[in-house]
């Protein structure tokens, strides 16, 4: 969720979880968890795809009114309304946009937990083909003995291989890590 080790980390996690929990309860009562989740995922993609939107969310120099007006226009253009739209507008009016990406992740985690789905993060050096992604999902499903939701991130510095984080477990099978291990072993030989 938030950066660990910082003073802001636990506070940010708490804020994100409180907002996400409230939204999740409202969505569940309205039988709209899937719709809200879809809208939040679309807005999250908008954030990831726009440096301007990232600046608007992260930069405290914008007033609450400026943020609210800009977010309102973006929501209208993207066709995001209902609970998710109202939620994002509320977050903007409360000057909590900086925590919105964490709120979205917290909501997705609550949704996964409610559906019995295990969440996994897979970090790769380059975007995988559909075949490779399906093989990764199948392998994780076998390990977890449950349905798995996979969040793929790309990090070219890995060179190759992958890093998988699922629950409290992590497997680092990246070329970068293997090269570092070889480098350390070679230093010890000297």
mmCIF file with all atom_site columns, C-alpha atoms in Angstrom:
data_model
loop_
_atom_site.group_PDB
_atom_site.id
_atom_site.type_symbol
_atom_site.label_atom_id
_atom_site.label_alt_id
_atom_site.label_comp_id
_atom_site.label_asym_id
_atom_site.label_entity_id
_atom_site.label_seq_id
_atom_site.pdbx_PDB_ins_code
_atom_site.Cartn_x
_atom_site.Cartn_y
_atom_site.Cartn_z
_atom_site.occupancy
_atom_site.B_iso_or_equiv
_atom_site.pdbx_formal_charge
_atom_site.auth_seq_id
_atom_site.auth_comp_id
_atom_site.auth_asym_id
_atom_site.auth_atom_id
_atom_site.pdbx_PDB_model_num
ATOM 1   C CA . UNK A 1 1   ? 0.000   0.000   0.000   1.00 0.00 ? 1   UNK A CA 1
ATOM 2   C CA . UNK A 1 2   ? 2.123   2.836   1.250   1.00 0.00 ? 2   UNK A CA 1
ATOM 3   C CA . UNK A 1 3   ? 5.835   3.131   1.593   1.00 0.00 ? 3   UNK A CA 1
ATOM 4   C CA . UNK A 1 4   ? 7.025   1.224   4.628   1.00 0.00 ? 4   UNK A CA 1
ATOM 5   C CA . UNK A 1 5   ? 9.513   2.814   6.922   1.00 0.00 ? 5   UNK A CA 1
ATOM 6   C CA . UNK A 1 6   ? 8.186   6.345   6.522   1.00 0.00 ? 6   UNK A CA 1
ATOM 7   C CA . UNK A 1 7   ? 6.222   8.268   9.114   1.00 0.00 ? 7   UNK A CA 1
ATOM 8   C CA . UNK A 1 8   ? 3.500   8.790   6.515   1.00 0.00 ? 8   UNK A CA 1
ATOM 9   C CA . UNK A 1 9   ? 3.204   5.067   5.669   1.00 0.00 ? 9   UNK A CA 1
ATOM 10  C CA . UNK A 1 10  ? 0.973   3.867   8.548   1.00 0.00 ? 10  UNK A CA 1
ATOM 11  C CA . UNK A 1 11  ? -1.091  7.062   8.458   1.00 0.00 ? 11  UNK A CA 1
ATOM 12  C CA . UNK A 1 12  ? -1.601  6.798   4.710   1.00 0.00 ? 12  UNK A CA 1
ATOM 13  C CA . UNK A 1 13  ? -2.500  3.123   5.006   1.00 0.00 ? 13  UNK A CA 1
ATOM 14  C CA . UNK A 1 14  ? -5.027  3.916   7.724   1.00 0.00 ? 14  UNK A CA 1
ATOM 15  C CA . UNK A 1 15  ? -6.624  6.730   5.736   1.00 0.00 ? 15  UNK A CA 1
ATOM 16  C CA . UNK A 1 16  ? -6.759  4.622   2.575   1.00 0.00 ? 16  UNK A CA 1
ATOM 17  C CA . UNK A 1 17  ? -8.236  1.631   4.380   1.00 0.00 ? 17  UNK A CA 1
ATOM 18  C CA . UNK A 1 18  ? -10.872 3.703   6.204   1.00 0.00 ? 18  UNK A CA 1
ATOM 19  C CA . UNK A 1 19  ? -12.076 5.346   2.998   1.00 0.00 ? 19  UNK A CA 1
ATOM 20  C CA . UNK A 1 20  ? -11.922 2.069   1.031   1.00 0.00 ? 20  UNK A CA 1
ATOM 21  C CA . UNK A 1 21  ? -13.800 0.178   3.767   1.00 0.00 ? 21  UNK A CA 1
ATOM 22  C CA . UNK A 1 22  ? -16.575 2.760   3.816   1.00 0.00 ? 22  UNK A CA 1
ATOM 23  C CA . UNK A 1 23  ? -16.896 2.632   0.035   1.00 0.00 ? 23  UNK A CA 1
ATOM 24  C CA . UNK A 1 24  ? -16.818 -1.174  0.033   1.00 0.00 ? 24  UNK A CA 1
ATOM 25  C CA . UNK A 1 25  ? -19.655 -1.356  2.578   1.00 0.00 ? 25  UNK A CA 1
ATOM 26  C CA . UNK A 1 26  ? -21.749 1.113   0.560   1.00 0.00 ? 26  UNK A CA 1
ATOM 27  C CA . UNK A 1 27  ? -21.053 -0.816  -2.651  1.00 0.00 ? 27  UNK A CA 1
ATOM 28  C CA . UNK A 1 28  ? -21.937 -4.132  -1.014  1.00 0.00 ? 28  UNK A CA 1
ATOM 29  C CA . UNK A 1 29  ? -25.220 -2.723  0.362   1.00 0.00 ? 29  UNK A CA 1
ATOM 30  C CA . UNK A 1 30  ? -26.083 -1.414  -3.115  1.00 0.00 ? 30  UNK A CA 1
ATOM 31  C CA . UNK A 1 31  ? -25.047 -4.688  -4.818  1.00 0.00 ? 31  UNK A CA 1
ATOM 32  C CA . UNK A 1 32  ? -22.588 -2.631  -6.859  1.00 0.00 ? 32  UNK A CA 1
ATOM 33  C CA . UNK A 1 33  ? -19.173 -3.974  -5.830  1.00 0.00 ? 33  UNK A CA 1
ATOM 34  C CA . UNK A 1 34  ? -18.285 -5.077  -9.374  1.00 0.00 ? 34  UNK A CA 1
ATOM 35  C CA . UNK A 1 35  ? -19.444 -1.800  -10.934 1.00 0.00 ? 35  UNK A CA 1
ATOM 36  C CA . UNK A 1 36  ? -17.551 0.304   -8.384  1.00 0.00 ? 36  UNK A CA 1
ATOM 37  C CA . UNK A 1 37  ? -14.467 -1.880  -8.777  1.00 0.00 ? 37  UNK A CA 1
ATOM 38  C CA . UNK A 1 38  ? -14.565 -1.479  -12.567 1.00 0.00 ? 38  UNK A CA 1
ATOM 39  C CA . UNK A 1 39  ? -14.926 2.299   -12.330 1.00 0.00 ? 39  UNK A CA 1
ATOM 40  C CA . UNK A 1 40  ? -12.084 2.552   -9.798  1.00 0.00 ? 40  UNK A CA 1
ATOM 41  C CA . UNK A 1 41  ? -9.866  0.386   -12.007 1.00 0.00 ? 41  UNK A CA 1
ATOM 42  C CA . UNK A 1 42  ? -10.608 2.643   -15.005 1.00 0.00 ? 42  UNK A CA 1
ATOM 43  C CA . UNK A 1 43  ? -9.766  5.748   -12.978 1.00 0.00 ? 43  UNK A CA 1
ATOM 44  C CA . UNK A 1 44  ? -6.577  4.095   -11.713 1.00 0.00 ? 44  UNK A CA 1
ATOM 45  C CA . UNK A 1 45  ? -5.577  3.470   -15.347 1.00 0.00 ? 45  UNK A CA 1
ATOM 46  C CA . UNK A 1 46  ? -6.222  7.141   -16.109 1.00 0.00 ? 46  UNK A CA 1
ATOM 47  C CA . UNK A 1 47  ? -3.902  8.092   -13.234 1.00 0.00 ? 47  UNK A CA 1
ATOM 48  C CA . UNK A 1 48  ? -1.175  5.708   -14.384 1.00 0.00 ? 48  UNK A CA 1
ATOM 49  C CA . UNK A 1 49  ? -1.438  6.937   -17.956 1.00 0.00 ? 49  UNK A CA 1
ATOM 50  C CA . UNK A 1 50  ? -1.299  10.677  -17.316 1.00 0.00 ? 50  UNK A CA 1
ATOM 51  C CA . UNK A 1 51  ? 1.569   12.583  -15.740 1.00 0.00 ? 51  UNK A CA 1
ATOM 52  C CA . UNK A 1 52  ? -0.679  15.665  -15.573 1.00 0.00 ? 52  UNK A CA 1
ATOM 53  C CA . UNK A 1 53  ? -3.292  13.766  -13.554 1.00 0.00 ? 53  UNK A CA 1
ATOM 54  C CA . UNK A 1 54  ? -0.554  12.370  -11.293 1.00 0.00 ? 54  UNK A CA 1
ATOM 55  C CA . UNK A 1 55  ? 0.666   15.946  -10.668 1.00 0.00 ? 55  UNK A CA 1
ATOM 56  C CA . UNK A 1 56  ? -2.882  17.120  -9.920  1.00 0.00 ? 56  UNK A CA 1
ATOM 57  C CA . UNK A 1 57  ? -3.339  14.328  -7.385  1.00 0.00 ? 57  UNK A CA 1
ATOM 58  C CA . UNK A 1 58  ? 0.071   14.624  -5.707  1.00 0.00 ? 58  UNK A CA 1
ATOM 59  C CA . UNK A 1 59  ? 0.737   18.376  -5.772  1.00 0.00 ? 59  UNK A CA 1
ATOM 60  C CA . UNK A 1 60  ? -0.611  20.252  -2.719  1.00 0.00 ? 60  UNK A CA 1
ATOM 61  C CA . UNK A 1 61  ? -0.277  23.586  -4.532  1.00 0.00 ? 61  UNK A CA 1
ATOM 62  C CA . UNK A 1 62  ? -3.691  23.055  -6.169  1.00 0.00 ? 62  UNK A CA 1
ATOM 63  C CA . UNK A 1 63  ? -6.639  24.247  -4.083  1.00 0.00 ? 63  UNK A CA 1
ATOM 64  C CA . UNK A 1 64  ? -9.469  21.889  -3.154  1.00 0.00 ? 64  UNK A CA 1
ATOM 65  C CA . UNK A 1 65  ? -11.701 23.758  -5.595  1.00 0.00 ? 65  UNK A CA 1
ATOM 66  C CA . UNK A 1 66  ? -9.205  23.417  -8.458  1.00 0.00 ? 66  UNK A CA 1
ATOM 67  C CA . UNK A 1 67  ? -8.749  19.713  -7.747  1.00 0.00 ? 67  UNK A CA 1
ATOM 68  C CA . UNK A 1 68  ? -12.502 19.133  -7.432  1.00 0.00 ? 68  UNK A CA 1
ATOM 69  C CA . UNK A 1 69  ? -13.263 20.964  -10.682 1.00 0.00 ? 69  UNK A CA 1
ATOM 70  C CA . UNK A 1 70  ? -10.548 19.129  -12.611 1.00 0.00 ? 70  UNK A CA 1
ATOM 71  C CA . UNK A 1 71  ? -11.514 15.729  -11.183 1.00 0.00 ? 71  UNK A CA 1
ATOM 72  C CA . UNK A 1 72  ? -15.176 16.418  -11.930 1.00 0.00 ? 72  UNK A CA 1
ATOM 73  C CA . UNK A 1 73  ? -14.376 17.164  -15.576 1.00 0.00 ? 73  UNK A CA 1
ATOM 74  C CA . UNK A 1 74  ? -12.226 14.027  -15.865 1.00 0.00 ? 74  UNK A CA 1
ATOM 75  C CA . UNK A 1 75  ? -14.942 11.851  -14.306 1.00 0.00 ? 75  UNK A CA 1
ATOM 76  C CA . UNK A 1 76  ? -17.585 13.302  -16.628 1.00 0.00 ? 76  UNK A CA 1
ATOM 77  C CA . UNK A 1 77  ? -15.418 12.735  -19.698 1.00 0.00 ? 77  UNK A CA 1
ATOM 78  C CA . UNK A 1 78  ? -14.555 9.157   -18.604 1.00 0.00 ? 78  UNK A CA 1
ATOM 79  C CA . UNK A 1 79  ? -18.203 8.392   -17.845 1.00 0.00 ? 79  UNK A CA 1
ATOM 80  C CA . UNK A 1 80  ? -17.464 7.437   -14.239 1.00 0.00 ? 80  UNK A CA 1
ATOM 81  C CA . UNK A 1 81  ? -20.486 8.201   -12.076 1.00 0.00 ? 81  UNK A CA 1
ATOM 82  C CA . UNK A 1 82  ? -22.510 6.514   -9.345  1.00 0.00 ? 82  UNK A CA 1
ATOM 83  C CA . UNK A 1 83  ? -20.800 5.430   -6.145  1.00 0.00 ? 83  UNK A CA 1
ATOM 84  C CA . UNK A 1 84  ? -17.281 5.462   -7.595  1.00 0.00 ? 84  UNK A CA 1
ATOM 85  C CA . UNK A 1 85  ? -17.692 8.912   -9.134  1.00 0.00 ? 85  UNK A CA 1
ATOM 86  C CA . UNK A 1 86  ? -19.217 10.339  -5.962  1.00 0.00 ? 86  UNK A CA 1
ATOM 87  C CA . UNK A 1 87  ? -16.454 8.726   -3.906  1.00 0.00 ? 87  UNK A CA 1
ATOM 88  C CA . UNK A 1 88  ? -13.670 10.230  -6.024  1.00 0.00 ? 88  UNK A CA 1
ATOM 89  C CA . UNK A 1 89  ? -15.389 13.641  -5.876  1.00 0.00 ? 89  UNK A CA 1
ATOM 90  C CA . UNK A 1 90  ? -15.621 13.340  -2.077  1.00 0.00 ? 90  UNK A CA 1
ATOM 91  C CA . UNK A 1 91  ? -11.936 12.411  -1.828  1.00 0.00 ? 91  UNK A CA 1
ATOM 92  C CA . UNK A 1 92  ? -11.069 15.492  -3.916  1.00 0.00 ? 92  UNK A CA 1
ATOM 93  C CA . UNK A 1 93  ? -13.232 17.785  -1.767  1.00 0.00 ? 93  UNK A CA 1
ATOM 94  C CA . UNK A 1 94  ? -11.555 16.449  1.402   1.00 0.00 ? 94  UNK A CA 1
ATOM 95  C CA . UNK A 1 95  ? -8.047  17.108  -0.052  1.00 0.00 ? 95  UNK A CA 1
ATOM 96  C CA . UNK A 1 96  ? -7.194  13.393  0.058   1.00 0.00 ? 96  UNK A CA 1
ATOM 97  C CA . UNK A 1 97  ? -6.447  12.843  -3.629  1.00 0.00 ? 97  UNK A CA 1
ATOM 98  C CA . UNK A 1 98  ? -2.828  12.032  -2.770  1.00 0.00 ? 98  UNK A CA 1
ATOM 99  C CA . UNK A 1 99  ? -4.127  8.843   -1.090  1.00 0.00 ? 99  UNK A CA 1
ATOM 100 C CA . UNK A 1 100 ? -6.541  7.849   -3.871  1.00 0.00 ? 100 UNK A CA 1
ATOM 101 C CA . UNK A 1 101 ? -4.269  5.249   -5.532  1.00 0.00 ? 101 UNK A CA 1
ATOM 102 C CA . UNK A 1 102 ? -3.840  3.557   -2.127  1.00 0.00 ? 102 UNK A CA 1
ATOM 103 C CA . UNK A 1 103 ? -7.598  3.754   -1.532  1.00 0.00 ? 103 UNK A CA 1
ATOM 104 C CA . UNK A 1 104 ? -8.212  2.038   -4.867  1.00 0.00 ? 104 UNK A CA 1
ATOM 105 C CA . UNK A 1 105 ? -5.729  -0.731  -3.996  1.00 0.00 ? 105 UNK A CA 1
ATOM 106 C CA . UNK A 1 106 ? -7.304  -1.126  -0.547  1.00 0.00 ? 106 UNK A CA 1
ATOM 107 C CA . UNK A 1 107 ? -10.770 -1.431  -2.145  1.00 0.00 ? 107 UNK A CA 1
ATOM 108 C CA . UNK A 1 108 ? -9.457  -4.050  -4.581  1.00 0.00 ? 108 UNK A CA 1
ATOM 109 C CA . UNK A 1 109 ? -7.930  -5.986  -1.681  1.00 0.00 ? 109 UNK A CA 1
ATOM 110 C CA . UNK A 1 110 ? -11.236 -5.902  0.222   1.00 0.00 ? 110 UNK A CA 1
ATOM 111 C CA . UNK A 1 111 ? -13.052 -7.094  -2.889  1.00 0.00 ? 111 UNK A CA 1
ATOM 112 C CA . UNK A 1 112 ? -10.565 -9.931  -3.436  1.00 0.00 ? 112 UNK A CA 1
ATOM 113 C CA . UNK A 1 113 ? -10.813 -11.014 0.191   1.00 0.00 ? 113 UNK A CA 1
ATOM 114 C CA . UNK A 1 114 ? -14.615 -11.046 0.012   1.00 0.00 ? 114 UNK A CA 1
ATOM 115 C CA . UNK A 1 115 ? -14.506 -13.197 -3.130  1.00 0.00 ? 115 UNK A CA 1
ATOM 116 C CA . UNK A 1 116 ? -11.783 -15.513 -1.803  1.00 0.00 ? 116 UNK A CA 1
ATOM 117 C CA . UNK A 1 117 ? -9.325  -14.369 -4.463  1.00 0.00 ? 117 UNK A CA 1
ATOM 118 C CA . UNK A 1 118 ? -5.618  -14.255 -3.660  1.00 0.00 ? 118 UNK A CA 1
ATOM 119 C CA . UNK A 1 119 ? -3.798  -11.174 -4.979  1.00 0.00 ? 119 UNK A CA 1
ATOM 120 C CA . UNK A 1 120 ? -0.322  -11.484 -6.443  1.00 0.00 ? 120 UNK A CA 1
ATOM 121 C CA . UNK A 1 121 ? 2.098   -8.957  -7.867  1.00 0.00 ? 121 UNK A CA 1
ATOM 122 C CA . UNK A 1 122 ? 4.334   -10.093 -10.706 1.00 0.00 ? 122 UNK A CA 1
ATOM 123 C CA . UNK A 1 123 ? 7.198   -7.862  -11.779 1.00 0.00 ? 123 UNK A CA 1
ATOM 124 C CA . UNK A 1 124 ? 8.747   -8.579  -15.180 1.00 0.00 ? 124 UNK A CA 1
ATOM 125 C CA . UNK A 1 125 ? 11.448  -6.961  -17.299 1.00 0.00 ? 125 UNK A CA 1
ATOM 126 C CA . UNK A 1 126 ? 9.042   -6.584  -20.230 1.00 0.00 ? 126 UNK A CA 1
ATOM 127 C CA . UNK A 1 127 ? 5.353   -7.011  -20.934 1.00 0.00 ? 127 UNK A CA 1
ATOM 128 C CA . UNK A 1 128 ? 4.481   -10.722 -21.117 1.00 0.00 ? 128 UNK A CA 1
ATOM 129 C CA . UNK A 1 129 ? 2.614   -12.355 -23.978 1.00 0.00 ? 129 UNK A CA 1
ATOM 130 C CA . UNK A 1 130 ? -0.881  -13.653 -23.212 1.00 0.00 ? 130 UNK A CA 1
ATOM 131 C CA . UNK A 1 131 ? 0.489   -17.201 -23.205 1.00 0.00 ? 131 UNK A CA 1
ATOM 132 C CA . UNK A 1 132 ? 3.206   -16.409 -20.661 1.00 0.00 ? 132 UNK A CA 1
ATOM 133 C CA . UNK A 1 133 ? 0.770   -14.477 -18.474 1.00 0.00 ? 133 UNK A CA 1
ATOM 134 C CA . UNK A 1 134 ? -1.693  -17.389 -18.524 1.00 0.00 ? 134 UNK A CA 1
ATOM 135 C CA . UNK A 1 135 ? 1.105   -19.800 -17.540 1.00 0.00 ? 135 UNK A CA 1
ATOM 136 C CA . UNK A 1 136 ? 2.096   -17.526 -14.636 1.00 0.00 ? 136 UNK A CA 1
ATOM 137 C CA . UNK A 1 137 ? -1.540  -17.306 -13.486 1.00 0.00 ? 137 UNK A CA 1
ATOM 138 C CA . UNK A 1 138 ? -1.943  -21.096 -13.692 1.00 0.00 ? 138 UNK A CA 1
ATOM 139 C CA . UNK A 1 139 ? 1.237   -21.671 -11.671 1.00 0.00 ? 139 UNK A CA 1
ATOM 140 C CA . UNK A 1 140 ? 0.146   -19.174 -9.004  1.00 0.00 ? 140 UNK A CA 1
ATOM 141 C CA . UNK A 1 141 ? -3.342  -20.718 -8.888  1.00 0.00 ? 141 UNK A CA 1
ATOM 142 C CA . UNK A 1 142 ? -1.743  -24.131 -8.254  1.00 0.00 ? 142 UNK A CA 1
ATOM 143 C CA . UNK A 1 143 ? 0.408   -22.737 -5.431  1.00 0.00 ? 143 UNK A CA 1
ATOM 144 C CA . UNK A 1 144 ? -2.385  -20.697 -3.807  1.00 0.00 ? 144 UNK A CA 1
ATOM 145 C CA . UNK A 1 145 ? -5.048  -23.397 -4.279  1.00 0.00 ? 145 UNK A CA 1
ATOM 146 C CA . UNK A 1 146 ? -7.454  -20.525 -5.049  1.00 0.00 ? 146 UNK A CA 1
ATOM 147 C CA . UNK A 1 147 ? -8.282  -18.030 -7.766  1.00 0.00 ? 147 UNK A CA 1
ATOM 148 C CA . UNK A 1 148 ? -5.502  -15.487 -8.189  1.00 0.00 ? 148 UNK A CA 1
ATOM 149 C CA . UNK A 1 149 ? -5.712  -11.864 -9.300  1.00 0.00 ? 149 UNK A CA 1
ATOM 150 C CA . UNK A 1 150 ? -2.401  -10.861 -10.866 1.00 0.00 ? 150 UNK A CA 1
ATOM 151 C CA . UNK A 1 151 ? -1.114  -7.289  -10.914 1.00 0.00 ? 151 UNK A CA 1
ATOM 152 C CA . UNK A 1 152 ? 1.670   -7.059  -13.524 1.00 0.00 ? 152 UNK A CA 1
ATOM 153 C CA . UNK A 1 153 ? 4.347   -4.383  -13.249 1.00 0.00 ? 153 UNK A CA 1
ATOM 154 C CA . UNK A 1 154 ? 7.179   -3.798  -15.694 1.00 0.00 ? 154 UNK A CA 1
ATOM 155 C CA . UNK A 1 155 ? 10.708  -3.039  -14.452 1.00 0.00 ? 155 UNK A CA 1
ATOM 156 C CA . UNK A 1 156 ? 13.351  -3.191  -17.218 1.00 0.00 ? 156 UNK A CA 1
ATOM 157 C CA . UNK A 1 157 ? 16.139  -3.146  -14.611 1.00 0.00 ? 157 UNK A CA 1
ATOM 158 C CA . UNK A 1 158 ? 15.351  -6.809  -13.859 1.00 0.00 ? 158 UNK A CA 1
ATOM 159 C CA . UNK A 1 159 ? 16.968  -7.673  -17.226 1.00 0.00 ? 159 UNK A CA 1
ATOM 160 C CA . UNK A 1 160 ? 14.934  -10.899 -17.376 1.00 0.00 ? 160 UNK A CA 1
ATOM 161 C CA . UNK A 1 161 ? 13.080  -13.363 -15.185 1.00 0.00 ? 161 UNK A CA 1
ATOM 162 C CA . UNK A 1 162 ? 10.495  -12.241 -12.693 1.00 0.00 ? 162 UNK A CA 1
ATOM 163 C CA . UNK A 1 163 ? 9.692   -11.359 -9.096  1.00 0.00 ? 163 UNK A CA 1
ATOM 164 C CA . UNK A 1 164 ? 6.465   -12.687 -7.575  1.00 0.00 ? 164 UNK A CA 1
ATOM 165 C CA . UNK A 1 165 ? 4.888   -11.345 -4.384  1.00 0.00 ? 165 UNK A CA 1
ATOM 166 C CA . UNK A 1 166 ? 1.879   -13.227 -3.048  1.00 0.00 ? 166 UNK A CA 1
ATOM 167 C CA . UNK A 1 167 ? 0.736   -12.635 0.496   1.00 0.00 ? 167 UNK A CA 1
ATOM 168 C CA . UNK A 1 168 ? 3.781   -12.780 2.755   1.00 0.00 ? 168 UNK A CA 1
ATOM 169 C CA . UNK A 1 169 ? 5.778   -14.800 0.215   1.00 0.00 ? 169 UNK A CA 1
ATOM 170 C CA . UNK A 1 170 ? 8.178   -13.433 -2.384  1.00 0.00 ? 170 UNK A CA 1
ATOM 171 C CA . UNK A 1 171 ? 10.200  -15.248 -5.029  1.00 0.00 ? 171 UNK A CA 1
ATOM 172 C CA . UNK A 1 172 ? 12.923  -13.315 -6.853  1.00 0.00 ? 172 UNK A CA 1
ATOM 173 C CA . UNK A 1 173 ? 13.965  -15.162 -10.000 1.00 0.00 ? 173 UNK A CA 1
ATOM 174 C CA . UNK A 1 174 ? 15.247  -12.102 -11.823 1.00 0.00 ? 174 UNK A CA 1
ATOM 175 C CA . UNK A 1 175 ? 18.434  -12.062 -13.864 1.00 0.00 ? 175 UNK A CA 1
ATOM 176 C CA . UNK A 1 176 ? 19.533  -8.929  -11.970 1.00 0.00 ? 176 UNK A CA 1
ATOM 177 C CA . UNK A 1 177 ? 19.445  -10.803 -8.635  1.00 0.00 ? 177 UNK A CA 1
ATOM 178 C CA . UNK A 1 178 ? 21.246  -13.811 -10.092 1.00 0.00 ? 178 UNK A CA 1
ATOM 179 C CA . UNK A 1 179 ? 23.985  -11.576 -11.532 1.00 0.00 ? 179 UNK A CA 1
ATOM 180 C CA . UNK A 1 180 ? 24.370  -9.828  -8.178  1.00 0.00 ? 180 UNK A CA 1
ATOM 181 C CA . UNK A 1 181 ? 24.722  -13.227 -6.470  1.00 0.00 ? 181 UNK A CA 1
ATOM 182 C CA . UNK A 1 182 ? 27.403  -14.262 -8.957  1.00 0.00 ? 182 UNK A CA 1
ATOM 183 C CA . UNK A 1 183 ? 29.175  -10.922 -8.442  1.00 0.00 ? 183 UNK A CA 1
ATOM 184 C CA . UNK A 1 184 ? 29.202  -11.451 -4.663  1.00 0.00 ? 184 UNK A CA 1
ATOM 185 C CA . UNK A 1 185 ? 30.436  -15.041 -5.033  1.00 0.00 ? 185 UNK A CA 1
ATOM 186 C CA . UNK A 1 186 ? 33.245  -13.891 -7.316  1.00 0.00 ? 186 UNK A CA 1
ATOM 187 C CA . UNK A 1 187 ? 34.333  -11.243 -4.785  1.00 0.00 ? 187 UNK A CA 1
ATOM 188 C CA . UNK A 1 188 ? 34.563  -13.920 -2.075  1.00 0.00 ? 188 UNK A CA 1
ATOM 189 C CA . UNK A 1 189 ? 36.786  -16.082 -4.299  1.00 0.00 ? 189 UNK A CA 1
ATOM 190 C CA . UNK A 1 190 ? 39.448  -13.385 -4.564  1.00 0.00 ? 190 UNK A CA 1
#
